[in-house]
């Protein structure tokens, strides 16, 4: 079984170009270093692992299915899944429930009050790994000397942002007039993914049109209210922040689209899950093909969005990023399993600090591409 885990790590690292995200660029970023094929032998102990979810979505369902139907039977594990956790108190309650149920580890998708959660797990002698990059709010976990800390896992947000920039640079036809609504999500809260993607989209417009915005991009990202991004080329650019489950969000977005000034929606969130009807109404009213370039999450909603054709015979999404449920599951399981079987040191960098394992998204532009990518998770 140790051999299988080692091979899984090699597969993940080789195919998806994972890197550690610690401070040292030259640190040990390969968790397989020093492992032989039979090191550790076959584990006969059954481990119980709690999985905490900040949000529940199609992506969550895909990950839980993979953990329960593939990893659990193949690695002699049992998983306990949380409901959507709205605050730190709920997360603490889940940790306590897992401890009472005999869990050995927590994989946390709830990445608020991170060190507090780690300390709570330490009280119950449970391994803790979290879905968060190595940034200011998580730094103390890496440097605090916690013996139950197995590291973190995260998306390579810079690489994801480049996918958006590359698509726009390659596909935007400047010989035609265009207008852009840029959905910046919660970049105003400093959210790393929203900030990186929104920045890349606005920088792409600067590069493609050789334009200069009247304000620094950071000003637009810091805004929690909609605003126009005026520029020296007179191109309509409208900054639209927040999440689509906020009251009035879709109505406000639809109202701005109905001005007829825009034919591109560039979104740092999975806007397609709540936007399809509004988009179709505006396209029909103005007979205008509106292009959607957005963040995507694996699941039925993304598949439906690509398979649904608009009045022009095109997919309702032009480009979306997505990620593999199998890789999302493999990263934290690698960390937890090595910690539980006594091989936590293989997760360390050259400074003896735990790694952040990084996963890269892929860009999807057709139903066929999405089907091919999704097949990897089957």
PDB file of N, CA and C in Angstrom, residues 2 31 34-36 38-41 334-335 337-348 354:
ATOM      1  N   UNK A   2       1.995   1.218   0.694  1.00  0.00           N
ATOM      2  CA  UNK A   2       2.904   2.354   0.649  1.00  0.00           C
ATOM      3  C   UNK A   2       3.390   2.583  -0.766  1.00  0.00           C
ATOM      4  N   UNK A  31       7.491  15.074  -2.302  1.00  0.00           N
ATOM      5  CA  UNK A  31       7.166  14.251  -1.152  1.00  0.00           C
ATOM      6  C   UNK A  31       7.583  12.797  -1.300  1.00  0.00           C
ATOM      7  N   UNK A  34      13.185   9.707  -0.988  1.00  0.00           N
ATOM      8  CA  UNK A  34      13.594   8.826   0.094  1.00  0.00           C
ATOM      9  C   UNK A  34      12.682   7.631   0.283  1.00  0.00           C
ATOM     10  N   UNK A  35      11.606   7.511  -0.467  1.00  0.00           N
ATOM     11  CA  UNK A  35      10.703   6.384  -0.317  1.00  0.00           C
ATOM     12  C   UNK A  35      11.094   5.251  -1.247  1.00  0.00           C
ATOM     13  N   UNK A  36      11.185   4.059  -0.708  1.00  0.00           N
ATOM     14  CA  UNK A  36      11.401   2.891  -1.554  1.00  0.00           C
ATOM     15  C   UNK A  36      10.046   2.286  -1.882  1.00  0.00           C
ATOM     16  N   UNK A  38       8.756  -0.554  -1.156  1.00  0.00           N
ATOM     17  CA  UNK A  38       8.085  -1.329  -0.127  1.00  0.00           C
ATOM     18  C   UNK A  38       8.221  -0.713   1.252  1.00  0.00           C
ATOM     19  N   UNK A  39       8.703   0.527   1.314  1.00  0.00           N
ATOM     20  CA  UNK A  39       8.910   1.145   2.608  1.00  0.00           C
ATOM     21  C   UNK A  39       7.583   1.299   3.331  1.00  0.00           C
ATOM     22  N   UNK A  40       7.547   0.869   4.579  1.00  0.00           N
ATOM     23  CA  UNK A  40       6.337   1.009   5.370  1.00  0.00           C
ATOM     24  C   UNK A  40       5.437  -0.204   5.305  1.00  0.00           C
ATOM     25  N   UNK A  41       5.570  -1.026   4.268  1.00  0.00           N
ATOM     26  CA  UNK A  41       4.751  -2.212   4.148  1.00  0.00           C
ATOM     27  C   UNK A  41       3.299  -1.894   3.906  1.00  0.00           C
ATOM     28  N   UNK A 334      -2.534  12.305   0.389  1.00  0.00           N
ATOM     29  CA  UNK A 334      -1.091  12.050   0.451  1.00  0.00           C
ATOM     30  C   UNK A 334      -0.533  12.554   1.777  1.00  0.00           C
ATOM     31  N   UNK A 335      -0.929  13.751   2.139  1.00  0.00           N
ATOM     32  CA  UNK A 335      -0.409  14.361   3.364  1.00  0.00           C
ATOM     33  C   UNK A 335      -0.899  13.616   4.603  1.00  0.00           C
ATOM     34  N   UNK A 337      -2.192  10.535   4.864  1.00  0.00           N
ATOM     35  CA  UNK A 337      -1.782   9.125   4.936  1.00  0.00           C
ATOM     36  C   UNK A 337      -0.325   8.983   5.355  1.00  0.00           C
ATOM     37  N   UNK A 338       0.536   9.828   4.816  1.00  0.00           N
ATOM     38  CA  UNK A 338       1.935   9.760   5.223  1.00  0.00           C
ATOM     39  C   UNK A 338       2.114  10.132   6.685  1.00  0.00           C
ATOM     40  N   UNK A 339       1.355  11.110   7.160  1.00  0.00           N
ATOM     41  CA  UNK A 339       1.426  11.476   8.577  1.00  0.00           C
ATOM     42  C   UNK A 339       0.963  10.321   9.465  1.00  0.00           C
ATOM     43  N   UNK A 340      -0.127   9.682   9.099  1.00  0.00           N
ATOM     44  CA  UNK A 340      -0.702   8.625   9.930  1.00  0.00           C
ATOM     45  C   UNK A 340       0.135   7.350   9.918  1.00  0.00           C
ATOM     46  N   UNK A 341       0.871   7.117   8.847  1.00  0.00           N
ATOM     47  CA  UNK A 341       1.680   5.898   8.758  1.00  0.00           C
ATOM     48  C   UNK A 341       3.138   6.126   9.161  1.00  0.00           C
ATOM     49  N   UNK A 342       3.424   7.311   9.715  1.00  0.00           N
ATOM     50  CA  UNK A 342       4.765   7.559  10.253  1.00  0.00           C
ATOM     51  C   UNK A 342       5.775   8.092   9.266  1.00  0.00           C
ATOM     52  N   UNK A 343       5.309   8.593   8.126  1.00  0.00           N
ATOM     53  CA  UNK A 343       6.225   9.099   7.115  1.00  0.00           C
ATOM     54  C   UNK A 343       6.012  10.599   6.850  1.00  0.00           C
ATOM     55  N   UNK A 344       5.686  11.320   7.901  1.00  0.00           N
ATOM     56  CA  UNK A 344       5.459  12.754   7.773  1.00  0.00           C
ATOM     57  C   UNK A 344       6.670  13.524   7.299  1.00  0.00           C
ATOM     58  N   UNK A 345       7.876  13.007   7.571  1.00  0.00           N
ATOM     59  CA  UNK A 345       9.095  13.722   7.169  1.00  0.00           C
ATOM     60  C   UNK A 345       9.217  13.849   5.656  1.00  0.00           C
ATOM     61  N   UNK A 346       8.609  12.940   4.907  1.00  0.00           N
ATOM     62  CA  UNK A 346       8.722  13.025   3.452  1.00  0.00           C
ATOM     63  C   UNK A 346       7.906  14.186   2.892  1.00  0.00           C
ATOM     64  N   UNK A 347       7.125  14.828   3.755  1.00  0.00           N
ATOM     65  CA  UNK A 347       6.340  15.993   3.357  1.00  0.00           C
ATOM     66  C   UNK A 347       7.051  17.299   3.675  1.00  0.00           C
ATOM     67  N   UNK A 348       8.276  17.215   4.198  1.00  0.00           N
ATOM     68  CA  UNK A 348       9.011  18.405   4.615  1.00  0.00           C
ATOM     69  C   UNK A 348       9.863  18.975   3.486  1.00  0.00           C
ATOM     70  N   UNK A 354       6.618  21.811   6.626  1.00  0.00           N
ATOM     71  CA  UNK A 354       5.697  21.102   5.747  1.00  0.00           C
ATOM     72  C   UNK A 354       5.464  21.883   4.446  1.00  0.00           C
TER      73      UNK A 354
END
